[in-house]
CSV table of C-alpha atoms in Angstrom, one decimal:
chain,number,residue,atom,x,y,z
A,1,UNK,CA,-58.5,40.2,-46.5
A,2,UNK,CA,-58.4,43.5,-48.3
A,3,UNK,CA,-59.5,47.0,-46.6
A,4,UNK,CA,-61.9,49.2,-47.9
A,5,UNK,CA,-62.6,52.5,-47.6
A,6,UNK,CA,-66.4,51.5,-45.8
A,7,UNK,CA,-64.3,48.8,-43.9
A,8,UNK,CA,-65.2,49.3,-40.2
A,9,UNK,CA,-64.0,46.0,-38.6
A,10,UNK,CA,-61.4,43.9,-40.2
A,11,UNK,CA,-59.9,40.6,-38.6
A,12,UNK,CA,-57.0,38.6,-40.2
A,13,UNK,CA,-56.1,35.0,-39.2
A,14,UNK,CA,-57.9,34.9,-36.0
A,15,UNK,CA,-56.6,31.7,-34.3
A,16,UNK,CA,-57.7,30.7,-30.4
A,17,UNK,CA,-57.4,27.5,-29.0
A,18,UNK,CA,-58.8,26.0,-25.3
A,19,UNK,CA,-56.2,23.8,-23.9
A,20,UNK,CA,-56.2,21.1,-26.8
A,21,UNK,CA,-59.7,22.3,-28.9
A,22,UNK,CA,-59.0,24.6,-31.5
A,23,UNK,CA,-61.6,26.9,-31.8
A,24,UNK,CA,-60.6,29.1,-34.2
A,25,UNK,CA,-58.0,28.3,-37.0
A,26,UNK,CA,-57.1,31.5,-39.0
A,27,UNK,CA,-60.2,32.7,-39.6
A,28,UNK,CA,-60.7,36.1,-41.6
A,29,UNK,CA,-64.0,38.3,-41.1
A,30,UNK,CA,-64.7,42.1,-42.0
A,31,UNK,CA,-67.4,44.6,-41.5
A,32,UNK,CA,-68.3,47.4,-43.8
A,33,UNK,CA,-70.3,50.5,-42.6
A,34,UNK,CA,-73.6,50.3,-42.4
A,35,UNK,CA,-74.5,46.8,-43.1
A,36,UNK,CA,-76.6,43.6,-41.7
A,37,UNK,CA,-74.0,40.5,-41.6
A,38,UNK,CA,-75.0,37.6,-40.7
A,39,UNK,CA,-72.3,35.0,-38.6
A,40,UNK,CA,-74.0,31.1,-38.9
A,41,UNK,CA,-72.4,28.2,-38.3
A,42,UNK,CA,-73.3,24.5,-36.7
A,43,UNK,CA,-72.8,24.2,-32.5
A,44,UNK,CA,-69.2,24.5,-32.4
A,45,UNK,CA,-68.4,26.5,-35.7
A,46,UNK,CA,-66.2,28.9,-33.6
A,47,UNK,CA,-69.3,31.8,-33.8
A,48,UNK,CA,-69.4,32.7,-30.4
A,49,UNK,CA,-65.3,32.8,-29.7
A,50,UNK,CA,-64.8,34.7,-32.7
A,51,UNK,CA,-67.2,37.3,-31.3
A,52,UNK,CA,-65.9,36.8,-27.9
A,53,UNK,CA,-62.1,37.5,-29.3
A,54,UNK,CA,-63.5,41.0,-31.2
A,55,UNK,CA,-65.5,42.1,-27.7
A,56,UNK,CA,-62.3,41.7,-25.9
A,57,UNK,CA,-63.4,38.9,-23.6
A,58,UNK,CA,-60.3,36.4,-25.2
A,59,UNK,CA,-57.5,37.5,-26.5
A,60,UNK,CA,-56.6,35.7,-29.3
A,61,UNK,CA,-53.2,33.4,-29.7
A,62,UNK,CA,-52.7,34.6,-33.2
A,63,UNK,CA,-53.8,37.2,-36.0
A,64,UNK,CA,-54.7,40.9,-36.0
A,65,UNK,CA,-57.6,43.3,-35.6
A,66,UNK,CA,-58.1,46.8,-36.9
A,67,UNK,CA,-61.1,49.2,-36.4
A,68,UNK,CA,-61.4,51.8,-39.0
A,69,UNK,CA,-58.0,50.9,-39.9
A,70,UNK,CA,-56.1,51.0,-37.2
A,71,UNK,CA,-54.6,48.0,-35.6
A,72,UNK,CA,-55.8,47.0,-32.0
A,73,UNK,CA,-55.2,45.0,-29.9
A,74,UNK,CA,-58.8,44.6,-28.3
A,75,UNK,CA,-57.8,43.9,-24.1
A,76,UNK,CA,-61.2,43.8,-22.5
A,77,UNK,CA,-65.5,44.5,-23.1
A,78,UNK,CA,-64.7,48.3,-21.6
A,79,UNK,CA,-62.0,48.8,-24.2
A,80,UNK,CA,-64.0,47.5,-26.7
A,81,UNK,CA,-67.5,49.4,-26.0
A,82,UNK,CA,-64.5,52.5,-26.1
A,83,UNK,CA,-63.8,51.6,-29.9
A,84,UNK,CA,-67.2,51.7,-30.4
A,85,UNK,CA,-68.3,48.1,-30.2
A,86,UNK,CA,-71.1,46.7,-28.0
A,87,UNK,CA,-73.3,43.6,-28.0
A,88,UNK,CA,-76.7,42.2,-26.9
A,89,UNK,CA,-76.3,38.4,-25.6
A,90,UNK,CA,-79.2,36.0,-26.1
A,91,UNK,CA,-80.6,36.1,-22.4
A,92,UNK,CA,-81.4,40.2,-21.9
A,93,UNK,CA,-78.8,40.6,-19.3
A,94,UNK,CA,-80.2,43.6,-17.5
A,95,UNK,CA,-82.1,44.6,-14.1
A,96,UNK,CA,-85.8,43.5,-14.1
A,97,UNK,CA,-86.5,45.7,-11.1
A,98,UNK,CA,-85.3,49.1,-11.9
A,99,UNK,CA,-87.3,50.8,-14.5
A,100,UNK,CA,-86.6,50.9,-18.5
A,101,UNK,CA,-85.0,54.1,-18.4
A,102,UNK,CA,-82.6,52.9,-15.2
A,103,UNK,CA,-81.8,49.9,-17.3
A,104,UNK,CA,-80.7,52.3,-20.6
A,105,UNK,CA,-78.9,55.0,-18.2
A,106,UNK,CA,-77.4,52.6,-15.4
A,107,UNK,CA,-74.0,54.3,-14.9
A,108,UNK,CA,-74.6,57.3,-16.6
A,109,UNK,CA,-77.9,58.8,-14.7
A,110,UNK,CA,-77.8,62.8,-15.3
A,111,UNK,CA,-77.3,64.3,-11.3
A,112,UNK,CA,-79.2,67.3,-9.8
A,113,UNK,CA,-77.7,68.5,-6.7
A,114,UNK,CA,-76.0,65.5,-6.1
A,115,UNK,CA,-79.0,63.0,-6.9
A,116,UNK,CA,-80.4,61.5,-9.6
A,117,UNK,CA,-82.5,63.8,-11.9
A,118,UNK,CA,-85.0,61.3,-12.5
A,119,UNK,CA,-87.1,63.6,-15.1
A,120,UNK,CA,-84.1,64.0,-17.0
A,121,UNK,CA,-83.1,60.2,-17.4
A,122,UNK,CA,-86.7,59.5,-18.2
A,123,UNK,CA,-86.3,62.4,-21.3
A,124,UNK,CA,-82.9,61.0,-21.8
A,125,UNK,CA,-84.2,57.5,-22.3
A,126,UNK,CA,-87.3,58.2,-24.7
A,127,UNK,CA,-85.1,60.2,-26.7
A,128,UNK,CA,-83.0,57.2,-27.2
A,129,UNK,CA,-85.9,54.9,-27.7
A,130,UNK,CA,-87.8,57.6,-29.8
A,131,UNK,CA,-84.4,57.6,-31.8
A,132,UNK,CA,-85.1,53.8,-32.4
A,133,UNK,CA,-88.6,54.1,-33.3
A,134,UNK,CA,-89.7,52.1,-30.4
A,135,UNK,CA,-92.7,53.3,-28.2
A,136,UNK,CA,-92.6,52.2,-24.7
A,137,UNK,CA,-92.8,53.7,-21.1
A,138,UNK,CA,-90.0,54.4,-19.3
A,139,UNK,CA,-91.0,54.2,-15.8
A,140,UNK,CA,-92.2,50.5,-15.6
A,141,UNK,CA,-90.2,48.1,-14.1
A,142,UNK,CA,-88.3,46.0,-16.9
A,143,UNK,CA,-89.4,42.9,-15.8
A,144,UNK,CA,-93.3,43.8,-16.7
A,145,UNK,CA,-92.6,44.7,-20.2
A,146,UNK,CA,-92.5,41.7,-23.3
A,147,UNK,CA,-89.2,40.0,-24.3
A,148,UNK,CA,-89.2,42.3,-27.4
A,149,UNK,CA,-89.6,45.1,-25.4
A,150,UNK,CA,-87.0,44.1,-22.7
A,151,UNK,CA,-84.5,43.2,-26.0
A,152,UNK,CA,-85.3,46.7,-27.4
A,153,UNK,CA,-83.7,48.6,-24.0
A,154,UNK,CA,-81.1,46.3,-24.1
A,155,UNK,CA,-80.4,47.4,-27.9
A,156,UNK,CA,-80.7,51.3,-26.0
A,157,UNK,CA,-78.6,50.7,-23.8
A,158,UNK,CA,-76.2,48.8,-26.2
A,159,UNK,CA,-75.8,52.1,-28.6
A,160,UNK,CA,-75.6,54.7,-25.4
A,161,UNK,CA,-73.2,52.9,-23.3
A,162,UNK,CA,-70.9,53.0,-26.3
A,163,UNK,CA,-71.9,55.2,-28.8
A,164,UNK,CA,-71.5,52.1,-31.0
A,165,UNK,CA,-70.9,52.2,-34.4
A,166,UNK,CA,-70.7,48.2,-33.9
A,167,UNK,CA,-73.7,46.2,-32.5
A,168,UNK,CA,-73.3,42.5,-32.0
A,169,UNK,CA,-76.5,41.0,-31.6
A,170,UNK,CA,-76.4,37.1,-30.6
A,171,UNK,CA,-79.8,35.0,-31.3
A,172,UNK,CA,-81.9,38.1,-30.5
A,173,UNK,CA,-85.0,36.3,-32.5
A,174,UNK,CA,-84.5,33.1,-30.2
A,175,UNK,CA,-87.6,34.2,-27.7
A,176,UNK,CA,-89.4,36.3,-30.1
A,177,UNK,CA,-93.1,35.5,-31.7
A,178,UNK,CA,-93.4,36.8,-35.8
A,179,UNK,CA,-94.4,40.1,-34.9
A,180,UNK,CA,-91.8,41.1,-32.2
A,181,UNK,CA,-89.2,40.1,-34.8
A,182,UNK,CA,-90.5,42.2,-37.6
A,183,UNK,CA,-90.8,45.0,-34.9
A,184,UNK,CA,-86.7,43.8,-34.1
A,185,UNK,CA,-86.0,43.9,-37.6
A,186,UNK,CA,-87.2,47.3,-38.6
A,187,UNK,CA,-85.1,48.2,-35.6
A,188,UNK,CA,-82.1,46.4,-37.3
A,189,UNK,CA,-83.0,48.2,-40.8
A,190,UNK,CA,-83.2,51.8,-39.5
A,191,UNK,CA,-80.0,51.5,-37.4
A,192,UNK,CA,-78.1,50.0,-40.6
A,193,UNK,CA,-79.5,53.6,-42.1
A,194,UNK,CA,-77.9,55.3,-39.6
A,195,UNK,CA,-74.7,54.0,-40.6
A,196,UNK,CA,-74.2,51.7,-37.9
A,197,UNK,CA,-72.7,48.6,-38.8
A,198,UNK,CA,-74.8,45.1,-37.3
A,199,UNK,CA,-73.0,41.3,-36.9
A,200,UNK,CA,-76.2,38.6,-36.6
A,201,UNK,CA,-76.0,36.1,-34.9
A,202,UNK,CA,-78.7,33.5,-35.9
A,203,UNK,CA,-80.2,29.7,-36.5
A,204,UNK,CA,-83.2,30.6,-38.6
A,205,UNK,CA,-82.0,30.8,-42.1
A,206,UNK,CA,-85.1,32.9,-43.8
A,207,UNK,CA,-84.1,35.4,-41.1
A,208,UNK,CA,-80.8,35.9,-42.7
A,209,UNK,CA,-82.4,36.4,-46.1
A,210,UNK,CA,-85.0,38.5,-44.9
A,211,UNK,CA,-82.5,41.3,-43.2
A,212,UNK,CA,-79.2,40.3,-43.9
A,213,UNK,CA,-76.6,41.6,-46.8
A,214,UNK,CA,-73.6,39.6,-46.2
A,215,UNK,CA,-72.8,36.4,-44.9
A,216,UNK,CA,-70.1,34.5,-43.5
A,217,UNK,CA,-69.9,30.8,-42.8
A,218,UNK,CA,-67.5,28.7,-39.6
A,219,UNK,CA,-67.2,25.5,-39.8
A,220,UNK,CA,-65.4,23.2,-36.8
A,221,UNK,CA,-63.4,26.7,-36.3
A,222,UNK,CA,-62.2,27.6,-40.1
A,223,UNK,CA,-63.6,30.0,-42.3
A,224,UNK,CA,-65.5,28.5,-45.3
A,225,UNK,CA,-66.2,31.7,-47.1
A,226,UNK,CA,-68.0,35.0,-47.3
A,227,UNK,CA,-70.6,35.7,-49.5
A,228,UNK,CA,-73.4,38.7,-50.6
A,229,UNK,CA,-76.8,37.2,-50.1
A,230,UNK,CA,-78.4,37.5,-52.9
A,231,UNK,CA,-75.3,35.1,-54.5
A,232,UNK,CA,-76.2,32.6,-52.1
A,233,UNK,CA,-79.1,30.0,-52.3
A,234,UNK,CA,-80.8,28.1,-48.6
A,235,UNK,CA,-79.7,24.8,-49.9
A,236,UNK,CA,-75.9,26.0,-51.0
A,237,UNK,CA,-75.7,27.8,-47.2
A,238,UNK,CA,-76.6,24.7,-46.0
A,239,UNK,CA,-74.1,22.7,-47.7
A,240,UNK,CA,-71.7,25.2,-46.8
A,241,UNK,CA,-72.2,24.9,-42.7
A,242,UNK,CA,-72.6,21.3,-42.5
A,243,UNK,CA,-69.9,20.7,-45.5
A,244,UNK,CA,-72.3,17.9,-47.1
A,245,UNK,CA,-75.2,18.0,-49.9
A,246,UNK,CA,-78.3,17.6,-48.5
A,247,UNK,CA,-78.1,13.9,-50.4
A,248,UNK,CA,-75.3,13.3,-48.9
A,249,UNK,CA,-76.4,14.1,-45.7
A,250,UNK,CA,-80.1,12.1,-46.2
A,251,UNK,CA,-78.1,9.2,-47.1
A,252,UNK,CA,-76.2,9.2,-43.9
A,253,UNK,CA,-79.2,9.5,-41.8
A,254,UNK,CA,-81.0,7.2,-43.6
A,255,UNK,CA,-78.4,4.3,-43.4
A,256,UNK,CA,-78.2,5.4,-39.6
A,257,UNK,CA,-82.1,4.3,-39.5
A,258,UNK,CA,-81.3,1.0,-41.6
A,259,UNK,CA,-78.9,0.1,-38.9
A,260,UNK,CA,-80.8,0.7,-36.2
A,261,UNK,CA,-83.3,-2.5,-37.3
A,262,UNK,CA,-80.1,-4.9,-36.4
A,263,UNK,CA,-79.4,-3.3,-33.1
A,264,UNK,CA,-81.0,-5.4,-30.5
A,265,UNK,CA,-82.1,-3.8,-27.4
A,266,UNK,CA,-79.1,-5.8,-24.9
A,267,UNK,CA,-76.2,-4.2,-23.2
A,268,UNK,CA,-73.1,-4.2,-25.6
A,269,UNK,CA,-70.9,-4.3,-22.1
A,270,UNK,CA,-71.4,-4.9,-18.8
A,271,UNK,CA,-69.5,-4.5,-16.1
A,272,UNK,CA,-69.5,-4.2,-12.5
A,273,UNK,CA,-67.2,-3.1,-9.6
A,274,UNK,CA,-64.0,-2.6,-12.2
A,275,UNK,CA,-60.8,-1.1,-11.0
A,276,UNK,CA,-56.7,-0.8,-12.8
A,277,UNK,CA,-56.0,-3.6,-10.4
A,278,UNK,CA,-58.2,-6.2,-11.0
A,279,UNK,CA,-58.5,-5.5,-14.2
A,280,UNK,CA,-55.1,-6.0,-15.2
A,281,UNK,CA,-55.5,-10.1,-16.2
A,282,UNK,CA,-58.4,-9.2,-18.1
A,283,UNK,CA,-58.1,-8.8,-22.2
A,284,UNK,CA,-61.0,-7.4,-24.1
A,285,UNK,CA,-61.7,-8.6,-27.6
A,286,UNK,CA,-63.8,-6.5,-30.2
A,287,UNK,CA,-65.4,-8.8,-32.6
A,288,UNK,CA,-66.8,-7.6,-36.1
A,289,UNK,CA,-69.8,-4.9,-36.1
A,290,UNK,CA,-69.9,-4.0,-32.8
A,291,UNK,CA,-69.3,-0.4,-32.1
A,292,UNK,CA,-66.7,1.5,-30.8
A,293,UNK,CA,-66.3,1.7,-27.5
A,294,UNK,CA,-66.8,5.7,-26.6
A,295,UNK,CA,-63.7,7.3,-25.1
A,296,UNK,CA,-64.5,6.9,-21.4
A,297,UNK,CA,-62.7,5.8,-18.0
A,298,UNK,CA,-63.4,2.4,-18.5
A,299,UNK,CA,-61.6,2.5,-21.8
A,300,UNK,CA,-58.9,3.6,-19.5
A,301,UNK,CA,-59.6,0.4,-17.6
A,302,UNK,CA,-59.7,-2.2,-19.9
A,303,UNK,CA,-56.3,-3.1,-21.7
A,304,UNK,CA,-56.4,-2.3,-26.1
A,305,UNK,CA,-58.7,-4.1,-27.8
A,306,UNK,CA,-57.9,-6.6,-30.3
A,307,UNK,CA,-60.2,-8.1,-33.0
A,308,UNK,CA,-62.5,-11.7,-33.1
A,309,UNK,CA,-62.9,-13.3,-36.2
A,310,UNK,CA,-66.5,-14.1,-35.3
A,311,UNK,CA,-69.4,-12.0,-36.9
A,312,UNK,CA,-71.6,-11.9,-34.0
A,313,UNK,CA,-72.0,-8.6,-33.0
A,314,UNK,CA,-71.3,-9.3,-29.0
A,315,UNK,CA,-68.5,-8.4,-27.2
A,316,UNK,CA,-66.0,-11.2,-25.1
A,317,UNK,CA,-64.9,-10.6,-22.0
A,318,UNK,CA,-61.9,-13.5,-21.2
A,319,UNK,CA,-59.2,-14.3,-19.0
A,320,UNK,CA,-55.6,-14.6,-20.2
């Protein structure tokens, strides 16, 4: 993937597997100053371990990284909030009891003769939140203020823990009414004016369209492209992540509900008190449109299957 000049984060043939899955298989992404990029994918597209591999929580079996051109080698979340690269999970992952300006500051309290200087971390964190256009009082306990509110110190915290010039923000819409997310994304908007540089992380597609300038699409691990939004229609994104036409998919469903009608409401197997030795004389025998037994322990029970000529769809269970 070629460098720019505006190129903040760039990541070549990221690869990461967990024991046999493979979660990522080279997969390229990059990150220009200053923009909104949106990361989809299905459950499972590799989103959330290719975010995990940039953040330094994995380290990644193959493939490079470099940040503002320079190659790292990302080892942990404090070496990466050091390069300037923080993120906001889903659940606000902060202290409900201390106050909103404890929650921004929490490690970094200014200290007046040895003690906290609370009137200074108070103007310390409405500065910050001033700085993000947001309006809220300091001194309550977090817990007593909205979800959008909590997610706003979080995004505080976020950009002062690491003066980040990278902010990840994973499903930050997923608890928030219409309102809270227009007050979230003019947030978003005045931070990518800043020059700070924003990976989304999201399930609702207008979203992406509404905010977003670039987007890149996993699927089952693998990169399917990257593309500028206004290139990109809903119905070809959706094509893209779920790597079927809409027809196609329709069809699938539909034949799903057609086969349903012939599926009577009876046990395909049944089996009680099994073990490997009492098992061992018995031979199971798939017969024609039954389904496949699902990958179990009692598959490793029951000796291979071998196939009936009959057309029932019932499964025989016989003695050799």
């Amino acid at each position: 993937m070629s460098e720019t000049v505006n190129t903040i984060v760039n990541m070549e043939g990221i690869c990461k597997s967990f024991l046999s899955v493979q979660a990522l298989d080279h997969v390229d992404f990059s990150l220009v100053k200053g923009e909104i990029h949106a990361l989809v994918g299905e459950n499972g597209a590799g989103k959330s371990t290719l975010i995990k591999v940039l953040t330094g929580v994995v380290q990644p079996d193959a493939g490079s990284i470099r940040i503002n051109g320079q190659k790292e080698v990302i080892r942990s979340t404090q070496h990466a909030q050091a390069l300037g690269i923080s993120t906001v999970y889903q659940e606000v992952n902060l202290c409900p009891h201390l106050s909103v300006a404890e929650n921004i500051l929490i490690g970094r309290e200014p200290h007046k003769f040895g003690f906290i200087d609370r009137n200074a971390m108070n103007a310390a964190a409405r500065e910050i939140l001033d700085g993000l256009g947001v309006d809220m009082d300091v001194t309550l306990p977090l817990g007593t203020c909205s979800v959008a509110l909590q997610q706003m110190a979080a995004i505080a915290r976020a950009l002062e823990i690491a003066n980040a010039k990278v902010l990840v923000l994973d499903e930050p819409t997923s608890s928030l009414d219409a309102n809270e997310t227009a007050q979230l994304f003019t947030v978003m908007r005045r931070l990518k004016g800043e020059g700070v540089s924003i990976i989304f992380i999201t399930h609702f597609l207008n979203q992406i369209y509404e905010v977003a300038n670039r987007i890149t699409v996993l699927r089952n691990g693998t990169l399917v492209g990257t593309y500028d939004v206004k290139s990109l229609s809903r119905l070809e994104l959706i094509t893209k992540m779920i790597g079927r036409s809409l027809v196609e998919y329709d069809e699938m469903v539909n034949i799903k509900k057609e086969s349903r009608k012939f599926i009577k409401d009876e046990a395909w197997l049944k089996a009680e008190q099994l073990s490997r030795a009492e098992s061992s004389g018995w031979q199971v025998c798939w017969v024609q449109g039954a389904p496949r037994l699902p990958n179990s322990s009692l598959e490793s029970i029951i000796p291979p299957a071998e196939r009936c000529a009959s057309m029932t769809p019932k499964l025989k269970i016989s003695h050799r």
